[in-house]
Coordinates of C-alpha atoms and ligand atoms in Angstrom, one line a residue:
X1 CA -222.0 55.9 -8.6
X2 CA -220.2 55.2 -5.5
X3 CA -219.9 58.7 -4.3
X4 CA -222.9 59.6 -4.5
X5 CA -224.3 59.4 -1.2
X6 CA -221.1 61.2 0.6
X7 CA -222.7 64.8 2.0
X8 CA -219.9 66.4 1.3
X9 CA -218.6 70.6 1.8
X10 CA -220.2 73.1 -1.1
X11 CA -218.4 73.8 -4.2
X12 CA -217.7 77.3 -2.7
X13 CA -216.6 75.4 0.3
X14 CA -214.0 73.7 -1.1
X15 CA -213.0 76.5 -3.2
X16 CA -212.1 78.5 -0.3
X17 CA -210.3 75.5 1.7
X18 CA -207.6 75.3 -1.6
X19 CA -207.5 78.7 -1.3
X20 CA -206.2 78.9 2.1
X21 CA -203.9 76.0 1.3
X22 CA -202.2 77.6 -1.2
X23 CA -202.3 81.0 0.7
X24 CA -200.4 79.0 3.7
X25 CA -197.5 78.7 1.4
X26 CA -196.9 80.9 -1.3
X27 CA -194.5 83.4 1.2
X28 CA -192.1 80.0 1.4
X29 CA -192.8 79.6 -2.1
X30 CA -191.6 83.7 -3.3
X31 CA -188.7 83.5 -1.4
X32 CA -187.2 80.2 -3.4
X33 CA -184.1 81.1 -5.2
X34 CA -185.2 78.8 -8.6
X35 CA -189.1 80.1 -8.4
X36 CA -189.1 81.6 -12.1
X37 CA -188.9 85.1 -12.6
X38 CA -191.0 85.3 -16.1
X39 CA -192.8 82.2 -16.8
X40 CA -196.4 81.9 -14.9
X41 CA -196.6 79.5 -11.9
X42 CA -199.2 79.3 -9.4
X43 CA -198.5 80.8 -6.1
X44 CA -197.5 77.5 -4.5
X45 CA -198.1 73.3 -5.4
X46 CA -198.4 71.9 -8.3
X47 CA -199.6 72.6 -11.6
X48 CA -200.3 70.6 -15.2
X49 CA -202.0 71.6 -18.2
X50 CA -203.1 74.7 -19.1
X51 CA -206.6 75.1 -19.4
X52 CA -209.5 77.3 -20.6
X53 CA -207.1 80.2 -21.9
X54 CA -209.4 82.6 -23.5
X55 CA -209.2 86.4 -24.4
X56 CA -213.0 87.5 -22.6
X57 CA -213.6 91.7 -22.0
X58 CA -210.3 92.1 -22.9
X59 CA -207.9 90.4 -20.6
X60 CA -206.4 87.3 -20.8
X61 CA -207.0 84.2 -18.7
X62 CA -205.1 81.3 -17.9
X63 CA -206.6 78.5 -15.7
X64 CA -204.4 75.5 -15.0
X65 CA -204.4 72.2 -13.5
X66 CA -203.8 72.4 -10.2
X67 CA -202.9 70.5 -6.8
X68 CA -203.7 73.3 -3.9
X69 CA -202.9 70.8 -1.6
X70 CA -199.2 69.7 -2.5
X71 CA -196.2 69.7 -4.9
X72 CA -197.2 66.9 -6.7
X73 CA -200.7 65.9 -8.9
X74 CA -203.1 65.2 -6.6
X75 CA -207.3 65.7 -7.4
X76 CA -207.3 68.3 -9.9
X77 CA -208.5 72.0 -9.3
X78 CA -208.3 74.6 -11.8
X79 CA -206.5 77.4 -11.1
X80 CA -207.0 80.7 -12.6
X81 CA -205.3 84.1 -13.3
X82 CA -205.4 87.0 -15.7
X83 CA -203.5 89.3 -17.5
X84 CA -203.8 92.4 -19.5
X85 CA -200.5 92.3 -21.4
X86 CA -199.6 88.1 -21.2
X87 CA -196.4 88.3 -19.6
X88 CA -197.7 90.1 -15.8
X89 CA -200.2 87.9 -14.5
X90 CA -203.0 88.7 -11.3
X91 CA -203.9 85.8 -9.1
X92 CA -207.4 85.4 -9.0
X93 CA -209.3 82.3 -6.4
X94 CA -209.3 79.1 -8.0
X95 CA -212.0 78.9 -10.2
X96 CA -213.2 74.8 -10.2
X97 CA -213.0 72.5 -7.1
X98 CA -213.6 69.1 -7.4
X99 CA -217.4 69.5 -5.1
X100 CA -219.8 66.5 -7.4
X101 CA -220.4 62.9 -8.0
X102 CA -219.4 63.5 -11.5
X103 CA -215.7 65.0 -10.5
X104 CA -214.8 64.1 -7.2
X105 CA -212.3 61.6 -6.1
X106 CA -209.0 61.2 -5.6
X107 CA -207.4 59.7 -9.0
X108 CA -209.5 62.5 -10.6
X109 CA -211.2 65.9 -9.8
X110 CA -211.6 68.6 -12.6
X111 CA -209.7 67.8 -15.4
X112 CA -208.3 69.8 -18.4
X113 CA -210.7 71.6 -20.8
X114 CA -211.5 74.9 -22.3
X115 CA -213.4 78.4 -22.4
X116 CA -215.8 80.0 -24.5
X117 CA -217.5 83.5 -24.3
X118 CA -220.9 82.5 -24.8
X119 CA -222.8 85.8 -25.7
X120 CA -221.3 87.3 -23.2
X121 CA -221.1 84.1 -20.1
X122 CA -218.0 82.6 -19.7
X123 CA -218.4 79.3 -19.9
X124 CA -215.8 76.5 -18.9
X125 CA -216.4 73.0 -20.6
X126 CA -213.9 70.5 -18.6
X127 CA -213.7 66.8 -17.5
X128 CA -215.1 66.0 -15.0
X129 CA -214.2 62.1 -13.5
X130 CA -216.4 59.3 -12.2
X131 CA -215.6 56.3 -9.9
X132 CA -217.9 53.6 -10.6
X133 CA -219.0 51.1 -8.7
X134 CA -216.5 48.3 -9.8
X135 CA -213.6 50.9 -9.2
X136 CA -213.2 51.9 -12.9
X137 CA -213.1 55.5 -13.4
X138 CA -215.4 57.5 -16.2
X139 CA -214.6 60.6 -17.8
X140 CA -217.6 62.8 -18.7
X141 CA -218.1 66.0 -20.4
X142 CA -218.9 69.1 -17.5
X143 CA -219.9 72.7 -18.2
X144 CA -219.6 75.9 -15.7
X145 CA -220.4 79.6 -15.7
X146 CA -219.2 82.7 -14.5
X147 CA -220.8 86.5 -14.4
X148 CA -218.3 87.9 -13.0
X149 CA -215.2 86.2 -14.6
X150 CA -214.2 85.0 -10.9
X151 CA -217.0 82.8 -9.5
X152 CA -217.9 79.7 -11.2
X153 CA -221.0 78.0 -11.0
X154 CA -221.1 74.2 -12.1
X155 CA -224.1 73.7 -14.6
X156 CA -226.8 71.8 -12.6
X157 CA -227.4 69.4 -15.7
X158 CA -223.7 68.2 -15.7
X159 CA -222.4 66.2 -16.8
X160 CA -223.4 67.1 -20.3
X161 CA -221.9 64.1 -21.6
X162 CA -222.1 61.2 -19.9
X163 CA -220.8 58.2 -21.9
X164 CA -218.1 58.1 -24.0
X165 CA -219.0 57.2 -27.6
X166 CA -219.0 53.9 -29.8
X167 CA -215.8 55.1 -31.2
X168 CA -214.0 55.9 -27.9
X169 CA -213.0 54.5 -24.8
X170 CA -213.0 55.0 -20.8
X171 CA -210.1 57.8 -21.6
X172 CA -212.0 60.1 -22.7
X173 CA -211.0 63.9 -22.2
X174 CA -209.4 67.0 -22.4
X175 CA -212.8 69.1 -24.5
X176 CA -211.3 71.7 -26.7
X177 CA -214.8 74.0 -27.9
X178 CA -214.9 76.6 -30.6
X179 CA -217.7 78.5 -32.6
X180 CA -218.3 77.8 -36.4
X181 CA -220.9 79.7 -37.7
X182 CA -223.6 79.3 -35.3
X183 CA -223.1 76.3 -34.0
X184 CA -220.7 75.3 -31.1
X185 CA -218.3 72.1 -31.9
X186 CA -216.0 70.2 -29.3
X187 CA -213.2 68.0 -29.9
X188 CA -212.6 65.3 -27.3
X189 CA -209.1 63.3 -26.6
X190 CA -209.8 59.7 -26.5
X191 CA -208.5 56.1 -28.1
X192 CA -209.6 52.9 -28.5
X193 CA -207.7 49.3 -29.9
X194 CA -204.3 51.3 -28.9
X195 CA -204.6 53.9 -31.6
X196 CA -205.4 57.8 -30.0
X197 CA -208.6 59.5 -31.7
X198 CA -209.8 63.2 -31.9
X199 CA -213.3 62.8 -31.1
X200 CA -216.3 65.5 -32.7
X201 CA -219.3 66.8 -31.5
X202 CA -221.7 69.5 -31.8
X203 CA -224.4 71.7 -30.3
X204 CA -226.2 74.7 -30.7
X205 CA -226.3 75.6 -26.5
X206 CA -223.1 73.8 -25.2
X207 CA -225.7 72.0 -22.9
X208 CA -227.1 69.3 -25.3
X209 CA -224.2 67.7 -27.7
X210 CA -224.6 65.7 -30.3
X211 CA -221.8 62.9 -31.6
X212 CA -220.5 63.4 -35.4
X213 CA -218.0 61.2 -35.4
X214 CA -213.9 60.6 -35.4
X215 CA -212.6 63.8 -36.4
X216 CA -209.2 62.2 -36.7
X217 CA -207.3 59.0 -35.6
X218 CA -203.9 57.7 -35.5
X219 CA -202.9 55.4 -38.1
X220 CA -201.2 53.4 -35.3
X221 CA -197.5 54.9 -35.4
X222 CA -198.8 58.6 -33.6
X223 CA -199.7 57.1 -30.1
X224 CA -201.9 55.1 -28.2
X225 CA -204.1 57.8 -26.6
X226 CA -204.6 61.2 -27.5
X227 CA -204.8 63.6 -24.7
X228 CA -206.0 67.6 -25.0
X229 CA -206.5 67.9 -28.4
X230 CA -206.7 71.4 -29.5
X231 CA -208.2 72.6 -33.0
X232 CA -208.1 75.6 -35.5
X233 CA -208.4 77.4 -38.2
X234 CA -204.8 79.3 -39.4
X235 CA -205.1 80.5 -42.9
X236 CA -206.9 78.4 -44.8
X237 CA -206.3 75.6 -43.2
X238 CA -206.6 73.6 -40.0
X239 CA -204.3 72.6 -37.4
X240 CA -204.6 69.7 -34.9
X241 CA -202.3 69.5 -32.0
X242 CA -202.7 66.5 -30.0
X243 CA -200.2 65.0 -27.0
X244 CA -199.7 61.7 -27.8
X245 CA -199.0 59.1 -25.2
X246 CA -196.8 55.9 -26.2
X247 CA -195.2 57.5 -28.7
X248 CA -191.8 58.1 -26.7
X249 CA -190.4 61.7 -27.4
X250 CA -192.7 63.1 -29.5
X251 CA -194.5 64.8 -27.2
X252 CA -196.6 67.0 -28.7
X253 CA -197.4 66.6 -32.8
X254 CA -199.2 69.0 -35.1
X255 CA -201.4 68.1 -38.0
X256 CA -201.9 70.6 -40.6
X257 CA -204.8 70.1 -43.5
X258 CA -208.2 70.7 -44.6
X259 CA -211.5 70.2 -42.0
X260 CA -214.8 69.3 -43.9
X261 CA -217.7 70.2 -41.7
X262 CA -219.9 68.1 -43.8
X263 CA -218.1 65.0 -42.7
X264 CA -216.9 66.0 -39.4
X265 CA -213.3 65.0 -41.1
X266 CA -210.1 66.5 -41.0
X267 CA -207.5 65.0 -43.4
X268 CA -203.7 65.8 -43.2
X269 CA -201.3 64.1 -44.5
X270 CA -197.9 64.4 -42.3
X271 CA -197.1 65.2 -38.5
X272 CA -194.5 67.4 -37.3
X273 CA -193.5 68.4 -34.0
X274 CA -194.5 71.5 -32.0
X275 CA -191.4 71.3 -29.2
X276 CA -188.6 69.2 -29.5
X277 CA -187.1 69.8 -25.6
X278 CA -187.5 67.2 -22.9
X279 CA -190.3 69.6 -21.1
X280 CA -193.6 70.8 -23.4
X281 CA -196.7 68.9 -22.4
X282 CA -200.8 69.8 -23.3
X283 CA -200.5 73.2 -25.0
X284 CA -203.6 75.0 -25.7
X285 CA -204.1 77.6 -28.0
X286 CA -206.7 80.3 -28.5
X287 CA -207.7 83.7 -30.4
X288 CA -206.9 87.0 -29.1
X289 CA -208.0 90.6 -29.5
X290 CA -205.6 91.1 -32.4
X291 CA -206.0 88.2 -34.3
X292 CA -203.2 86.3 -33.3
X293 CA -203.4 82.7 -32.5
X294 CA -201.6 82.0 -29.4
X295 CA -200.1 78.9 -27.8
X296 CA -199.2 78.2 -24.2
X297 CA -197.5 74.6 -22.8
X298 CA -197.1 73.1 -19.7
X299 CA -193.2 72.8 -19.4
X300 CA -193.0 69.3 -17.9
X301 CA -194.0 66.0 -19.4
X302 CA -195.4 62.9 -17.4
X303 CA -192.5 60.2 -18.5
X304 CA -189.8 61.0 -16.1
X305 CA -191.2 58.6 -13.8
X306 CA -190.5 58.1 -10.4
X307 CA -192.2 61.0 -9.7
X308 CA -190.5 61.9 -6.8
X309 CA -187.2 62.4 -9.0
X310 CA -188.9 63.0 -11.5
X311 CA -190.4 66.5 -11.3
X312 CA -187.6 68.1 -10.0
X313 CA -186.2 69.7 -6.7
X314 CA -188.8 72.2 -6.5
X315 CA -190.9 69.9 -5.2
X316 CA -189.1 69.9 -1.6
X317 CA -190.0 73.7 -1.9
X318 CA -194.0 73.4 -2.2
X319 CA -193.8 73.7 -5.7
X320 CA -193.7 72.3 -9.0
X321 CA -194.6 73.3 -12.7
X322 CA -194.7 76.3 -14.7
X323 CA -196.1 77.3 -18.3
X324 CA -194.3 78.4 -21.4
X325 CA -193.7 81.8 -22.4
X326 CA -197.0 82.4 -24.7
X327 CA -195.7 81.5 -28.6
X328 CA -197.7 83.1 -31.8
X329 CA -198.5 80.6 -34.8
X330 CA -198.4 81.2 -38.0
X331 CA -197.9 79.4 -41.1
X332 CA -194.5 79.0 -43.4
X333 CA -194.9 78.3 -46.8
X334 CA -194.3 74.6 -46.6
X335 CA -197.5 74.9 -44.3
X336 CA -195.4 74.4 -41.3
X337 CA -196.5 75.8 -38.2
X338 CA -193.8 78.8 -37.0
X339 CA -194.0 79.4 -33.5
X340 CA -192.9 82.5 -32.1
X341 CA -192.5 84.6 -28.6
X342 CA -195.0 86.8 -28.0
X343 CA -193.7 90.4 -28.6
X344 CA -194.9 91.8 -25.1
X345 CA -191.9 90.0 -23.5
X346 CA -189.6 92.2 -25.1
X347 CA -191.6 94.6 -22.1
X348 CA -189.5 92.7 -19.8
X349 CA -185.6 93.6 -21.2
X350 CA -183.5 95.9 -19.0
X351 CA -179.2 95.9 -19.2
X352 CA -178.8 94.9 -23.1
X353 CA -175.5 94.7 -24.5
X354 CA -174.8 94.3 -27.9
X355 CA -172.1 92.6 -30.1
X356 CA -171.6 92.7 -34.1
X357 CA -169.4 91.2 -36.2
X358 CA -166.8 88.9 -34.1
X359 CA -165.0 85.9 -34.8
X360 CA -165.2 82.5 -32.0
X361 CA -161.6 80.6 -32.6
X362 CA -161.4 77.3 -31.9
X363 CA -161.7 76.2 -27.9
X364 CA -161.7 79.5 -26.6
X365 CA -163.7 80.3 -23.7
X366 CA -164.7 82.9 -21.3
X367 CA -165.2 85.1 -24.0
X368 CA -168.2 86.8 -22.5
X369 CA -166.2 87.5 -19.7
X370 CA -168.2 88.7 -16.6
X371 CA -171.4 88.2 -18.0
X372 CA -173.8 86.0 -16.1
X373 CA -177.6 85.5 -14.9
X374 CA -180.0 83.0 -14.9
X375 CA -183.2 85.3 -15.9
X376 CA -181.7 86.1 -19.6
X377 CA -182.8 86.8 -23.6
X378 CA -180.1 85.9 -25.5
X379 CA -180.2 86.4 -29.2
X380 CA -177.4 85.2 -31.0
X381 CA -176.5 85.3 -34.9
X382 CA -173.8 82.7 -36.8
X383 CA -172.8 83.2 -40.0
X384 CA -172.4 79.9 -41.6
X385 CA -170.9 81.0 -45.0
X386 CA -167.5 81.2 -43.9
X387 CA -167.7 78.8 -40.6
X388 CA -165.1 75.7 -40.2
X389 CA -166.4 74.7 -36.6
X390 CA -167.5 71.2 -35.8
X391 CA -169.9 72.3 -33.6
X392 CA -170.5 76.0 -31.9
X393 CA -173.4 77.6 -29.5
X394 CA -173.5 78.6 -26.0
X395 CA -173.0 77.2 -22.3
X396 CA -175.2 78.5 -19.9
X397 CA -175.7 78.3 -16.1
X398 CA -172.2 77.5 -15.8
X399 CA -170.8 76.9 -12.2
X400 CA -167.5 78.6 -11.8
X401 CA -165.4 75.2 -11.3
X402 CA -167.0 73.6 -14.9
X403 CA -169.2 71.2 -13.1
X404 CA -172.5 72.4 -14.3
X405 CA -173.2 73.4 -17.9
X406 CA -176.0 73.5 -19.7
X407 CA -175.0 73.4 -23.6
X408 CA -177.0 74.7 -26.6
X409 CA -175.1 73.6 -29.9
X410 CA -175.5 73.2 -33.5
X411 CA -173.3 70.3 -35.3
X412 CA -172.5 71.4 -38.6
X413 CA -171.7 67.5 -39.8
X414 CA -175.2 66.1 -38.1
X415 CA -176.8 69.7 -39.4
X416 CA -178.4 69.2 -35.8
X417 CA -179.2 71.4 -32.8
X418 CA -178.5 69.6 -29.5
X419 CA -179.4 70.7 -26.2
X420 CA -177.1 68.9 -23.1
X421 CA -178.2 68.9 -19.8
X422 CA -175.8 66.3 -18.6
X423 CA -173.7 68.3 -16.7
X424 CA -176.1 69.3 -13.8
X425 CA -176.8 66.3 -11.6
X426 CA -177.9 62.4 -12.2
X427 CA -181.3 62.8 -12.5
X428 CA -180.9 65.2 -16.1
X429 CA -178.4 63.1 -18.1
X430 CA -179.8 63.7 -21.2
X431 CA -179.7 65.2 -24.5
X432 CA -182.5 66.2 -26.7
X433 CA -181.3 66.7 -30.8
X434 CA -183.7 67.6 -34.1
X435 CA -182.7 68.6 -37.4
X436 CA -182.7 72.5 -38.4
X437 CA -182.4 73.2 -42.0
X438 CA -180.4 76.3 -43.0
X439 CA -182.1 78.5 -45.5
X440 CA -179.9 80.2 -48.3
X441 CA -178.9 82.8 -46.3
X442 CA -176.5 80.4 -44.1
X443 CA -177.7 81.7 -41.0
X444 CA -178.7 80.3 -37.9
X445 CA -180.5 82.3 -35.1
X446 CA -180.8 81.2 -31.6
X447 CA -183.0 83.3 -29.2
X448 CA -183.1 82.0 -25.7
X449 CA -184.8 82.3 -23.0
X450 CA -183.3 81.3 -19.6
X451 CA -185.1 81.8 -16.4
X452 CA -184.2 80.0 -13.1
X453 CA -185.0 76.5 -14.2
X454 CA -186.4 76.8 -17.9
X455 CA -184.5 77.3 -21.2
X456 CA -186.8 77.5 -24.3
X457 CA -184.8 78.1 -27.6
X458 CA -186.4 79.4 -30.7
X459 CA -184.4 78.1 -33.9
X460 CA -184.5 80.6 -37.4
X461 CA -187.2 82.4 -36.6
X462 CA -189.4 79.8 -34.8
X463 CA -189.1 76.9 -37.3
X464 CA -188.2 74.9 -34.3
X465 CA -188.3 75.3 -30.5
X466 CA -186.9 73.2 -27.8
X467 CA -188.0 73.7 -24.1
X468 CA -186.7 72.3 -21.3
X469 CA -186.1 72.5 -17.6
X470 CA -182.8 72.2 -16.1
X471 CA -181.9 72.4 -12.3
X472 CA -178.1 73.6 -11.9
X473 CA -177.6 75.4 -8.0
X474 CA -179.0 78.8 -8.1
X475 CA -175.1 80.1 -8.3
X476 CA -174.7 78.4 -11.5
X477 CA -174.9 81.5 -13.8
X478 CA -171.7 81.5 -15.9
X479 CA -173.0 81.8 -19.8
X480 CA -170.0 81.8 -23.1
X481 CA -169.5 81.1 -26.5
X482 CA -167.5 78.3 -28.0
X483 CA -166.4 76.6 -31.3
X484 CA -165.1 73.4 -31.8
X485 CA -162.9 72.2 -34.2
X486 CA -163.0 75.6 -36.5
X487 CA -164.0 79.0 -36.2
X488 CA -167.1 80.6 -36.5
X489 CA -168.4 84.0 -37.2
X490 CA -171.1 85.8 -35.4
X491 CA -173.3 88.4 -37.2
X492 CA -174.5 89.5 -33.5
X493 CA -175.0 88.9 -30.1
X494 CA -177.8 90.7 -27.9
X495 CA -178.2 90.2 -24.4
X496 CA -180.8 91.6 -22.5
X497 CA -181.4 90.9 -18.5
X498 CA -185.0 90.3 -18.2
X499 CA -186.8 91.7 -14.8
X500 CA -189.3 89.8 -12.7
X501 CA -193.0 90.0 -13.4
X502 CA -193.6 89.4 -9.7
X503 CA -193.3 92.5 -7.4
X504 CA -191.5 91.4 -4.4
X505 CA -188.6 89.5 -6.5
X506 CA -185.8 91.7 -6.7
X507 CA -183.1 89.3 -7.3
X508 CA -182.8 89.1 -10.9
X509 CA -179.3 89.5 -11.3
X510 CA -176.4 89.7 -14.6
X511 CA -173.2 91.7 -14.6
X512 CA -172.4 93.0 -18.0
X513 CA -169.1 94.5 -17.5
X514 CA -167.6 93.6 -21.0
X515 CA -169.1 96.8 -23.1
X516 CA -167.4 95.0 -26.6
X517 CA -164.6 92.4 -27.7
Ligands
FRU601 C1 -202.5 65.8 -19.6 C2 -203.6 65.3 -18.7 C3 -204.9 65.4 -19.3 C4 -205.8 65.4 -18.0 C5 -205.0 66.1 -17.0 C6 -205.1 65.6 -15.6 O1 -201.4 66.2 -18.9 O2 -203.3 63.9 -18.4 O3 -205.2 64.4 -20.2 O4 -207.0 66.1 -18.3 O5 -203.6 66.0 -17.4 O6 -204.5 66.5 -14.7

């Protein structure tokens, strides 16, 4: 190993030098006019994947990647921070810096991974990444402990694996670890011949692993590398969620079917897609004190390349990335997964106005008058029995002269949802579409949620979701109805104003003057 003979700062050294990074910047950082309101981003720089969520001694925790030391990915950290109700969240230090031979360098550090409670020890299992002599980088298998929840002590025995097995490659990360029965099993993103592969193993101590074998592949059509795969049970069944790369906009694709412990096989036999926005990357899910199997995202994804036009115009204000509002899973009865907000959020809703019962003609506009914000829930009800439109939905973050808009739609012809962001400036012309079947009740529900920069729509219930980042001007706030070509009728309209989980933003703003139509 090349690094090896570098005397370098402690672990607990380095710790405390991100810390003060990121604690040089975060006042710049609260003060930023598109810093989300209600979505969890670190207190300044960069973040990725989230990582290690676990429910432990009842509060939640979120690690993440994290770059203390800029606005874009640099050697990976893991940041942490807790909550008791998943939608305020405390900043605690950051929890892993890179410190060892076996995750220090800078095309690597501490990459993504996951948390256990082992009997009572929360444990971290993460990558950790090795320059070699010849300049290639390994990714090995690390484990770290904590006995107070905020300290983290890397396991001196690391890395736990070492080599990546016959059936894998030099990409070889991302652990995802869970308990069944008594003995600890970890799935591992990796690929090899261009196909991506979900990669088992098990152990009774989470120190000494043992290889079972491919847990599951692609058949060469779902991506050439498989990173942070993430595996459960739901019902009686199994899921496996894995982000593909090369495998152009599907971003992140679900597996649902049976696991076989005896083989170390999971079969399945179709793919669907957990997020069909331009901006859902690396979820993770994981078990909490209720039962509930919950999912959180990174909302970016890596293929808007340049990065420096790429990840937005936060990035000139020290920061850049944010997670998904937490979604619960469950089950339809076509075994497809339904993913839906997390009910605390609703903890969040201040002004609400309602609306039953109204008609939208044909190319009017401004019929929600004065209302406007940019840190909304919008739920939104369309009767299709009776509707003649082309294509209806909402415009949000308007501008007042028309220049920005941000459309959500549904195309009665195409029986598609379509989500525009071509209106805002030249790096975000594009559109994202996906089919949403209408059940027999000829209804289609649209709940939104728009905060500063993000828009994440749930379709019927959470049969579909599409999250996506969008950067109009801060002023942009204008938000309407319309219907094209025909009329449609709405069952209902909510509209809440949603308040900021951080204490010192104030600036959550909507005027809701219009009391009915
Ligand atoms: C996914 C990913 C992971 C890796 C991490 C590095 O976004 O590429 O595979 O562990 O990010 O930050």
């Amino acid at each position: 190993m090349l690094n090896s003979k570098i005397k370098r700062p402690s672990h607990q050294e380095l710790v405390d030098k991100a810390n003060e990074s990121v604690e040089s910047v975060k006042e710049v950082v609260a003060k930023d006019p598109q810093r989300c309101a209600y979505h969890f981003m670190a207190p300044a720089y960069w973040i990725n994947d989230p990582n290690g969520l676990i429910y432990f001694r009842g509060e939640y925790h979120l690690f993440y990647q994290h770059n203390p030391y800029g606005p874009l990915w640099g050697a990976m950290h893991w940041g942490h921070a807790k909550s008791k109700d998943l939608v305020h969240w405390e900043y605690l230090p950051i929890a892993l810096a890179p410190s060892e031979d076996y995750d220090y360098h800078e095309r690597g550090g501490c990459f993504s991974g996951s948390a256990v409670d082992d009997n009572g020890l929360f444990t971290l299992i993460y990558t950790g990444t090795v320059l070699e002599k010849d300049g290639q980088v390994k990714q090995v298998q690390c484990v770290a402990t904590s006995t107070d929840g905020i300290t983290f002590t890397k396991y001196p025995g690391n890395p736990v694996i070492n080599q990546p097995p016959v059936d894998g490659s030099s990409d070889f990360r991302d652990p995802k670890v869970w308990k069944h029965h008594d003995t600890w099993y970890m799935v591992v993103g990796s690929c090899k011949n261009g196909k991506g592969k979900a990669l088992l193993y098990k152990s009774l101590d989470l120190r000494n692993w043992d290889y079972v074998g491919v847990l599951a592949e692609s058949d060469g059509t779902k991506g050439t590398m498989w990173e942070c795969p993430d595996f459960f049970p739901l019902g009686d069944k199994y899921v496996l969620i894995v982000s593909p790369m090369g495998m152009d906009n599907h971003k992140v694709i679900y597996m649902v079917g049976n696991m076989d412990y005896g083989t170390g096989r999971f079969t399945s036999d179709r793919y669907e897609e957990v997020d069909y926005g331009f901006d859902f990357y690396a979820p993770q899910t994981f078990l909490d004190g209720q039962g509930r199997r919950i999912m959180i995202g990174w909302m970016n994804s890596w293929d808007w390349m340049p990065w420096f036009k790429s990840f937005g115009p936060t990035v000139t204000n020290n920061w850049c990335g944010i997670m998904s509002v937490p979604r619960v899973l469950s089950l339809d009865s076509d075994g497809r997964l339904i993913f839906q907000p997390v009910e605390e959020l609703k903890s969040l809703r201040r002004q609400h106005r309602q609306f039953k019962d109204f008609e939208i003609v044909q190319d009017s506009s401004n019929i929600l008058g004065d209302f406007k914000g940019n840190c909304l829930e919008v739920i939104g009800e369309f009767d299709l029995n009776s509707c003649n439109a082309n294509e209806f939905g909402f415009k949000l973050r308007c501008s007042s002269d028309g220049k920005e808009q941000t459309y959500v739609k549904y195309n009665t012809k195409a029986k598609e949802l379509i989500f525009v962001r071509n209106k805002l400036d030249a790096s975000s012309e594009e559109i994202r579409r996906c089919k949403v079947e209408i059940s027999n009740n000829k209804t289609l529900k649209l709940h939104i949620f728009i905060d500063r920069i993000s828009v994440e729509v749930f379709v019927n219930e959470g049969k579909v979701v599409m999250s996506s980042n969008i950067y109009p001007s801060p002023s942009s706030q204008g938000i309407d109805i319309f219907s094209h070509g025909g009329t449609v009728k709405m069952i209902s309209l909510d509209v809440w104003q949603l308040k900021s989980i951080w204490q010192e933003d104030k600036s959550c703003t909507i005027s809701l003057h219009r009391e009915s139509f």
